[in-house]
PDB file of C-alpha atoms in Angstrom:
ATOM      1  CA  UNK A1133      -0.805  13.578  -2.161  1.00  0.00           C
ATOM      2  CA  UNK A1134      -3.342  14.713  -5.052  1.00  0.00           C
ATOM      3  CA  UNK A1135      -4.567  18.003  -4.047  1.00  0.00           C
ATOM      4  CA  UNK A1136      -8.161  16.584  -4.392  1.00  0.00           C
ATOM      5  CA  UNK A1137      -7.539  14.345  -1.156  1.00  0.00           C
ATOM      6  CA  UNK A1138      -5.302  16.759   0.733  1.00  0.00           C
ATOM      7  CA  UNK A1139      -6.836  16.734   4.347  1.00  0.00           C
ATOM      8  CA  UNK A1140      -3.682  18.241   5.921  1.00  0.00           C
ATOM      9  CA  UNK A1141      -1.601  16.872   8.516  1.00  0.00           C
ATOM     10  CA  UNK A1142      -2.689  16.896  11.850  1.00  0.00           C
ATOM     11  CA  UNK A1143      -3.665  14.794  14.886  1.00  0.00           C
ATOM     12  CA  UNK A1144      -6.998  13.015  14.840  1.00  0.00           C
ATOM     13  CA  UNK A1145      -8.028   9.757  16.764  1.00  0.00           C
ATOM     14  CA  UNK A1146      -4.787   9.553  19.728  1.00  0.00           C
ATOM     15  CA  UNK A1147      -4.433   6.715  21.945  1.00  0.00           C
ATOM     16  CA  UNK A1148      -3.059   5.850  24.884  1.00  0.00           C
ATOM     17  CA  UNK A1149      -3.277   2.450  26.949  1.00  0.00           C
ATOM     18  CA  UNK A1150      -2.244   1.324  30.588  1.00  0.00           C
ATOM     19  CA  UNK A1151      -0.284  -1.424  28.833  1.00  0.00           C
ATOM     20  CA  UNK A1152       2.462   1.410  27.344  1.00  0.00           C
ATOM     21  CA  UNK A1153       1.782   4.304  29.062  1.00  0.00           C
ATOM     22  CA  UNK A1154       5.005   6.280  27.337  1.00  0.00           C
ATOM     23  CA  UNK A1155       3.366   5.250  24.555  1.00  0.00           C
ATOM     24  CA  UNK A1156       0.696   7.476  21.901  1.00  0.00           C
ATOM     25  CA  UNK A1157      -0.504   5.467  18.696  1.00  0.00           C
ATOM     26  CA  UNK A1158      -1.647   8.435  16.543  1.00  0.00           C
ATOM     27  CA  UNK A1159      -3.781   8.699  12.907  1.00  0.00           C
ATOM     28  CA  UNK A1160      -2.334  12.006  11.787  1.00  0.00           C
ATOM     29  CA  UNK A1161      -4.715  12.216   9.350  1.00  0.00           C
ATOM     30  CA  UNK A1162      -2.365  12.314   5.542  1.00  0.00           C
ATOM     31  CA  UNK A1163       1.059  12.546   7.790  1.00  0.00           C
ATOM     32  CA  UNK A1164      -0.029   8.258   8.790  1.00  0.00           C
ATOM     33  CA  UNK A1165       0.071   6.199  11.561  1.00  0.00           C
ATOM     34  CA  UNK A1166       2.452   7.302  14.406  1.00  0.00           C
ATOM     35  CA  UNK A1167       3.796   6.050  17.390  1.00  0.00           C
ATOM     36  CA  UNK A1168       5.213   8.461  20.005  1.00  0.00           C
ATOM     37  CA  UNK A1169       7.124   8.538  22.958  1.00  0.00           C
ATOM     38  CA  UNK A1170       5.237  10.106  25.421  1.00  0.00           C
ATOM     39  CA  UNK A1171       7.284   9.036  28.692  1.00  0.00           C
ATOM     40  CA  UNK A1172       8.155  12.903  28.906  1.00  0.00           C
ATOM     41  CA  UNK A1173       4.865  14.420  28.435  1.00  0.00           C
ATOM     42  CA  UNK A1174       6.820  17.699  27.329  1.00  0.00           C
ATOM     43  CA  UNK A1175       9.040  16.592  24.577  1.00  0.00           C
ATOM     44  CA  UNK A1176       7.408  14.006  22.857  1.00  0.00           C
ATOM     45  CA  UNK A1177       9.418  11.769  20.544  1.00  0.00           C
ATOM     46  CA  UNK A1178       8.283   9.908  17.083  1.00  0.00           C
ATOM     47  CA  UNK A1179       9.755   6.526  17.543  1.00  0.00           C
ATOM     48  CA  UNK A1180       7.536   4.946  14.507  1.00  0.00           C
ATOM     49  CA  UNK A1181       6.006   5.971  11.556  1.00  0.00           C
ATOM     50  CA  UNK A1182       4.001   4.349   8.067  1.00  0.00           C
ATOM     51  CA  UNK A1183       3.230   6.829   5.560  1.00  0.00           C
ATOM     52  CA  UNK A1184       1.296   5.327   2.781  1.00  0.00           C
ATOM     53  CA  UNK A1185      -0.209   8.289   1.214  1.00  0.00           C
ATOM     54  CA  UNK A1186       0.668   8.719  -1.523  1.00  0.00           C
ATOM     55  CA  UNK A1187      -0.292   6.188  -3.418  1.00  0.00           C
ATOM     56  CA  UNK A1188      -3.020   5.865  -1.431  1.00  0.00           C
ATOM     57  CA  UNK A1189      -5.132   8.591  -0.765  1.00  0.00           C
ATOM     58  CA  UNK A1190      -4.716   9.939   3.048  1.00  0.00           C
ATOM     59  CA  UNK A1191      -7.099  10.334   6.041  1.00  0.00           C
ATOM     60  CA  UNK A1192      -5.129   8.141   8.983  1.00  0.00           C
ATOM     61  CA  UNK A1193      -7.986   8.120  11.440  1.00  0.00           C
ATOM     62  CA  UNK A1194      -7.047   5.143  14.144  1.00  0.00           C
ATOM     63  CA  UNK A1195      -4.061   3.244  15.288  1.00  0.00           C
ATOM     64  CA  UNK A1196      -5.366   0.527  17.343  1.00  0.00           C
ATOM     65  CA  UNK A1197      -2.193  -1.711  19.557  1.00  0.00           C
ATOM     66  CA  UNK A1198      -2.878  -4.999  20.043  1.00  0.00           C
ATOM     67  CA  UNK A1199      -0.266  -5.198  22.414  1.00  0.00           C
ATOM     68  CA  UNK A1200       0.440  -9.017  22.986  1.00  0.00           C
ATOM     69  CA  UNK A1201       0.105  -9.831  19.029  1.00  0.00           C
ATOM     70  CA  UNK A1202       2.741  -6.844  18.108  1.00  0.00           C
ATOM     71  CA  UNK A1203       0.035  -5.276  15.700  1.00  0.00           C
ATOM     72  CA  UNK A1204      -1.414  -2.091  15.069  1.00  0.00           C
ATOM     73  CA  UNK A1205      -5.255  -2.011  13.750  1.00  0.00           C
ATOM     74  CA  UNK A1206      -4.986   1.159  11.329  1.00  0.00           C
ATOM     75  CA  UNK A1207      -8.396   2.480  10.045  1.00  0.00           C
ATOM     76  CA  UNK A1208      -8.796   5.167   6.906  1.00  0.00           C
ATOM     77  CA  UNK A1209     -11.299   7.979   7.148  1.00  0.00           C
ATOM     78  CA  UNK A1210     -13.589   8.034   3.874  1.00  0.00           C
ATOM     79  CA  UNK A1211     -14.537  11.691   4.035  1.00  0.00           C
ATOM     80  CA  UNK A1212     -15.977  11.932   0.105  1.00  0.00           C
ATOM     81  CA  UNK A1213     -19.316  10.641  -1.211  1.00  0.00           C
ATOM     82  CA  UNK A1214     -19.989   8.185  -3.567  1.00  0.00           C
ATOM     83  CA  UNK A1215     -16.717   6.556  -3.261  1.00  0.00           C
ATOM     84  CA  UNK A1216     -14.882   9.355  -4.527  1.00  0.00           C
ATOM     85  CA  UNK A1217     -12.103   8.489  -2.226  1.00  0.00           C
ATOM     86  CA  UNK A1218     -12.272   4.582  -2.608  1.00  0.00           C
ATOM     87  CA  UNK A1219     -10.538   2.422  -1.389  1.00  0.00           C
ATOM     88  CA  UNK A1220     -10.547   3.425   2.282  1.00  0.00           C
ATOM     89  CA  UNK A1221      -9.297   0.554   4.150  1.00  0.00           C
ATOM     90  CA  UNK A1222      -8.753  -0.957   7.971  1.00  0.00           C
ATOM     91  CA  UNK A1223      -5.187  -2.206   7.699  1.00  0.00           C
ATOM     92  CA  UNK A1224      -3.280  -5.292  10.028  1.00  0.00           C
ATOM     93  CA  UNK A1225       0.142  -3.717  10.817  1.00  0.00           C
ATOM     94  CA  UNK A1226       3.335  -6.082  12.152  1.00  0.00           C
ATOM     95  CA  UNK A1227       4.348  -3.869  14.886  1.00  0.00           C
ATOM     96  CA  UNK A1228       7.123  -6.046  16.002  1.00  0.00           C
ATOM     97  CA  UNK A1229       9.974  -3.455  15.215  1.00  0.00           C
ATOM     98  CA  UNK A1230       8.681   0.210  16.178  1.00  0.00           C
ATOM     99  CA  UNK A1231      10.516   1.705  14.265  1.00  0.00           C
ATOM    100  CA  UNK A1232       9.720  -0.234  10.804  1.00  0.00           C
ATOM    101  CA  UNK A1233       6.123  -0.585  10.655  1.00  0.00           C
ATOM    102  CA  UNK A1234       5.090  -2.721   8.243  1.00  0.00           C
ATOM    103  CA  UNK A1235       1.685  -3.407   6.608  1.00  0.00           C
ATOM    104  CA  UNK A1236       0.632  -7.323   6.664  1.00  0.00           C
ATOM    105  CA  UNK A1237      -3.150  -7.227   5.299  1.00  0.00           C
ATOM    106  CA  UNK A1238      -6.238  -5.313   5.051  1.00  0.00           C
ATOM    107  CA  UNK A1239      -9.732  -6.430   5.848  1.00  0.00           C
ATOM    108  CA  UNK A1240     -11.873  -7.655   3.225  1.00  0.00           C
ATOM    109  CA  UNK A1241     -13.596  -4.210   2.215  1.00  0.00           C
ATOM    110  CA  UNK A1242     -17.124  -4.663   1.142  1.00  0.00           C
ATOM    111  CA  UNK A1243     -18.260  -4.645  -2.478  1.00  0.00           C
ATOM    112  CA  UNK A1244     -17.340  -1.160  -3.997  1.00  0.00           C
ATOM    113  CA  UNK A1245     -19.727  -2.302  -6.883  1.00  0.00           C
ATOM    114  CA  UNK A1246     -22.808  -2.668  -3.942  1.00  0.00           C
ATOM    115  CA  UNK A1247     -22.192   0.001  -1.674  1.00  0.00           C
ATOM    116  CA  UNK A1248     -20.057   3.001  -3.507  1.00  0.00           C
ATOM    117  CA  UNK A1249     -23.108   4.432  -4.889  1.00  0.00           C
ATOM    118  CA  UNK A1250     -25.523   4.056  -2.961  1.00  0.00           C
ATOM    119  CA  UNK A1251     -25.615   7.511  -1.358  1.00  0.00           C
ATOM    120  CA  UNK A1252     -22.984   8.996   0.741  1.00  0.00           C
ATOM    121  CA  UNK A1253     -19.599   7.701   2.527  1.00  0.00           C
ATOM    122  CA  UNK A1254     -18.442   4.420   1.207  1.00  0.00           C
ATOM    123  CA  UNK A1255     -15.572   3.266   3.179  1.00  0.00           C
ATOM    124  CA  UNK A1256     -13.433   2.688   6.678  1.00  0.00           C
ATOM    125  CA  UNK A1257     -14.187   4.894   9.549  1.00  0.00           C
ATOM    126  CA  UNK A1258     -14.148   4.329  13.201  1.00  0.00           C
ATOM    127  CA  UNK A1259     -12.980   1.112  15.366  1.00  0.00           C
ATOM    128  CA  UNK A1260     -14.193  -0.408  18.684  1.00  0.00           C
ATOM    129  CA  UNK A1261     -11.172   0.733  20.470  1.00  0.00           C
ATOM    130  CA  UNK A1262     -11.167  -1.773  23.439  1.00  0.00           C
ATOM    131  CA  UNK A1263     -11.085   0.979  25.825  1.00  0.00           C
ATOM    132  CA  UNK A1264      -9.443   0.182  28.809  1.00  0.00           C
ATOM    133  CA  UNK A1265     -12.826   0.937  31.125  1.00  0.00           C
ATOM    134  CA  UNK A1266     -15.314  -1.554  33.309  1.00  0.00           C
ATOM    135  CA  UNK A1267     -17.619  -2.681  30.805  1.00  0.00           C
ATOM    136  CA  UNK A1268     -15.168  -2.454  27.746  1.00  0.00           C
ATOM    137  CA  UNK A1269     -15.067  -5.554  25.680  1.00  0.00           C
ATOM    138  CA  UNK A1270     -11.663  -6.671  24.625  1.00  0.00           C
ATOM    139  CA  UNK A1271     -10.710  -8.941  21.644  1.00  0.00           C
ATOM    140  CA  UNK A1272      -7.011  -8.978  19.599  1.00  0.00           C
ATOM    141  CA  UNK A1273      -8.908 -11.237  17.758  1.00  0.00           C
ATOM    142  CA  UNK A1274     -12.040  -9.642  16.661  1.00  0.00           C
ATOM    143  CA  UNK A1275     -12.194  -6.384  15.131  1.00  0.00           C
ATOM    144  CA  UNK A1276     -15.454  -4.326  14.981  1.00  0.00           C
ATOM    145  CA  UNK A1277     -15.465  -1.201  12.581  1.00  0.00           C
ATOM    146  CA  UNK A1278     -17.755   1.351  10.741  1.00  0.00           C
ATOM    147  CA  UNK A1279     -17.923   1.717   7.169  1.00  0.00           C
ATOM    148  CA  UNK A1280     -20.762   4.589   6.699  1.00  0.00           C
ATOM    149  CA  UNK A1281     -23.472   2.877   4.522  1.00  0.00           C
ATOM    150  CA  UNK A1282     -21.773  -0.509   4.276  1.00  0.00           C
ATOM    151  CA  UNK A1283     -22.617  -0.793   8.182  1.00  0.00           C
ATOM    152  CA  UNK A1284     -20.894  -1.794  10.721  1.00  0.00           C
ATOM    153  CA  UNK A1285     -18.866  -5.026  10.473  1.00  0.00           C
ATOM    154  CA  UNK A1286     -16.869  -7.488  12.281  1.00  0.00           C
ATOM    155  CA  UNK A1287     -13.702  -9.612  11.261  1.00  0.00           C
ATOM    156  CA  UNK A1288     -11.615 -12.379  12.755  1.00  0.00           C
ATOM    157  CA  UNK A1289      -8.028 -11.944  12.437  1.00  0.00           C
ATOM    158  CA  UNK A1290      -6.748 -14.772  14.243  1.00  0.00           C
ATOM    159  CA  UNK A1291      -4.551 -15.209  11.028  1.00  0.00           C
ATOM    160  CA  UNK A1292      -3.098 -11.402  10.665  1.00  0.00           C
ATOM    161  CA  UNK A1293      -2.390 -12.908   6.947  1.00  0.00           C
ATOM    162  CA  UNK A1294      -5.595 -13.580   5.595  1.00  0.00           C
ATOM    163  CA  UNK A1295      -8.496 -11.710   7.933  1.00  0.00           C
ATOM    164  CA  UNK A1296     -11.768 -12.954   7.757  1.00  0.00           C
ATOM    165  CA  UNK A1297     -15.028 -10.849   7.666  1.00  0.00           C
ATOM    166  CA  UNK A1298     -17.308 -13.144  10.474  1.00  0.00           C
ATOM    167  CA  UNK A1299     -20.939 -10.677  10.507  1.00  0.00           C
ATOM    168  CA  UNK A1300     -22.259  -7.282   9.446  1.00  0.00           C
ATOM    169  CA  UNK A1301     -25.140  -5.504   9.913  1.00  0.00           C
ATOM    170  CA  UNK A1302     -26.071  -3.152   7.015  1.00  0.00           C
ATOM    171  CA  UNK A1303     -29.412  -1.047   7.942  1.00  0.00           C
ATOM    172  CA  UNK A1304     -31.877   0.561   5.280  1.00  0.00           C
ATOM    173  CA  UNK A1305     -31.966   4.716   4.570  1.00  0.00           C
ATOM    174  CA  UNK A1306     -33.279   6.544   7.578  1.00  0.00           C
ATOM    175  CA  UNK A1307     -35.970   8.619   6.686  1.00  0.00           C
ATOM    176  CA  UNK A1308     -35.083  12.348   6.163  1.00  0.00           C
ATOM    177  CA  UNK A1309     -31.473  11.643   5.768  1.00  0.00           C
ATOM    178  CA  UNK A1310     -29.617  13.914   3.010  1.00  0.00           C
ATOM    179  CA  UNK A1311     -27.297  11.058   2.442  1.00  0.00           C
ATOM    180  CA  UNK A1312     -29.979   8.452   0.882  1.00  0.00           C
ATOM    181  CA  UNK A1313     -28.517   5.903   2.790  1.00  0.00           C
ATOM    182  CA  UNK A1314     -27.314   4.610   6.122  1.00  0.00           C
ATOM    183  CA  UNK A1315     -24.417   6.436   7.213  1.00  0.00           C
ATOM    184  CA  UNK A1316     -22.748   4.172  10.702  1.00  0.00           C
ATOM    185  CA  UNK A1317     -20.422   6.584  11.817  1.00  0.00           C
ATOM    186  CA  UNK A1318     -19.026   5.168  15.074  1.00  0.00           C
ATOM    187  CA  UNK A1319     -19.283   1.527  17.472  1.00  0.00           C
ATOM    188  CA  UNK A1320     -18.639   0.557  20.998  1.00  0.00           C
ATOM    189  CA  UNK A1321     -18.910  -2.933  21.977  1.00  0.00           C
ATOM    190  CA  UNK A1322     -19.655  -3.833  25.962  1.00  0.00           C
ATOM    191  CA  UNK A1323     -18.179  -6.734  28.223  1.00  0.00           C
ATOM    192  CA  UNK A1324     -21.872  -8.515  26.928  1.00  0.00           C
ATOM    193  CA  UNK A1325     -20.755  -8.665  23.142  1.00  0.00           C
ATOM    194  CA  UNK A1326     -23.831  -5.939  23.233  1.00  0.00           C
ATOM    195  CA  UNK A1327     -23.188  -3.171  19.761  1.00  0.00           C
ATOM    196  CA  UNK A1328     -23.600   0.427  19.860  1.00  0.00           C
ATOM    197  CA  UNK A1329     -23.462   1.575  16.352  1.00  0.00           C
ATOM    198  CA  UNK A1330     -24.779   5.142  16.159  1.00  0.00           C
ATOM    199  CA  UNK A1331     -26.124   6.907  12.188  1.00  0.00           C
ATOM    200  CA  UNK A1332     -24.111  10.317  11.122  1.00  0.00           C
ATOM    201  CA  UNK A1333     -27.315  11.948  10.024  1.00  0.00           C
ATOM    202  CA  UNK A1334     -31.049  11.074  11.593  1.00  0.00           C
ATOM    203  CA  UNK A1335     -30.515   7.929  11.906  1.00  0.00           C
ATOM    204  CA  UNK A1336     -30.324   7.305  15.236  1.00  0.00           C
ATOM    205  CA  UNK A1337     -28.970   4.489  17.423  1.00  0.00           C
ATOM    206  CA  UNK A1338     -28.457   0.938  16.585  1.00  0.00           C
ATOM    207  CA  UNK A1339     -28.256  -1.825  19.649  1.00  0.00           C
ATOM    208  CA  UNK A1340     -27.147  -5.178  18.925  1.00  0.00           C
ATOM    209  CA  UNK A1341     -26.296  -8.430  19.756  1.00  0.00           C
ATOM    210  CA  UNK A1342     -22.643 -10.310  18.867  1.00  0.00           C
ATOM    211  CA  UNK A1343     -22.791 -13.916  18.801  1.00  0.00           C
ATOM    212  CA  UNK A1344     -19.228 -14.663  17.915  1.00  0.00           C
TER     213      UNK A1344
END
């Protein structure tokens, strides 16, 4: 990996669902997406791993299972301003064969031309995670995300071939914040289709309605 984009290789988001509970889908930050065997919580085992960095330029933050579509949601961490890091991308992942994980598409990233200078992070961050909690909305069809100051956007990918970007929501600069722009860092979606899409800086907190 070009030392400019070295973030090191370490766990970042980890999750775990009712649905495999020996399994952990790990962003390992530049080491990729992992899947682990976690059915002796005291020796772990890698059973699956996609390392794409190089050529791309590192920052695994979240492997998402969608468990009865045998696909993993995989979302980049842009961690430079001004797009310095471009492309940072949410990737569909056939997840058929654990241990040969294979990339199938990526979501249509917004328009580096419109958004990679226009102050701050331009890229993929965090995911509605479909938590398994009362009051968690669920969708392997839908997938929310952040992308910093290209907002927070949504995307069908009933086709896992050829996703398709459905809304977004893309507010102006807060006031006061060093970036210049907005900066939509994470999202949780309730059972009501209701948003919670939260600014890095001073922005504050965003509430709002999905009508998909």
């Amino acid at each position: 990996l070009d030392p400019k984009f070295d973030a090191g290789f370490r766990a970042h988001n980890t999750n775990v669902f009712p649905q495999r509970p020996d399994r952990a889908y790990v962003g390992y930050i530049d080491g990729g997406a992992l899947i682990l065997d976690i059915a002796d919580k005291a020796h772990p085992k890698l059973v699956g791993r996609w390392q794409y960095s190089p050529p791309f330029n590192g920052f695994t933050h979240t492997v998402l299972p969608l468990f009865e579509r045998n696909l993993l949601i995989v979302s980049d961490e842009c961690i430079k301003d001004d797009g310095f890091d471009w492309p940072k991308l949410v990737w569909v992942v056939d997840a058929r064969v654990e241990e040969n994980l294979v990339p199938i598409s990526t979501l249509p990233a917004p328009p580096h031309s419109a958004f990679a200078r226009r102050g701050g992070r331009f890229g993929a961050h965090n995911l509605h995670e479909n938590l398994p909690v009362p009051a968690s909305w669920r969708s392997d069809q839908i997938v929310v995300g952040t992308f910093f100051n290209a907002g927070v956007r949504a995307y069908d990918i009933s086709n896992p071939y050829q996703p398709q970007e459905v809304a977004y929501f893309v507010p102006g600069a807060p006031v006061l914040s060093r970036a210049g722009a907005i900066q939509l860092n994470d999202v949780y979606v309730d059972d009501r289709r209701i948003v919670y899409t939260v600014d890095r800086f001073v922005g504050g907190l965003y509430i709002l309605e999905m009508t998909l």
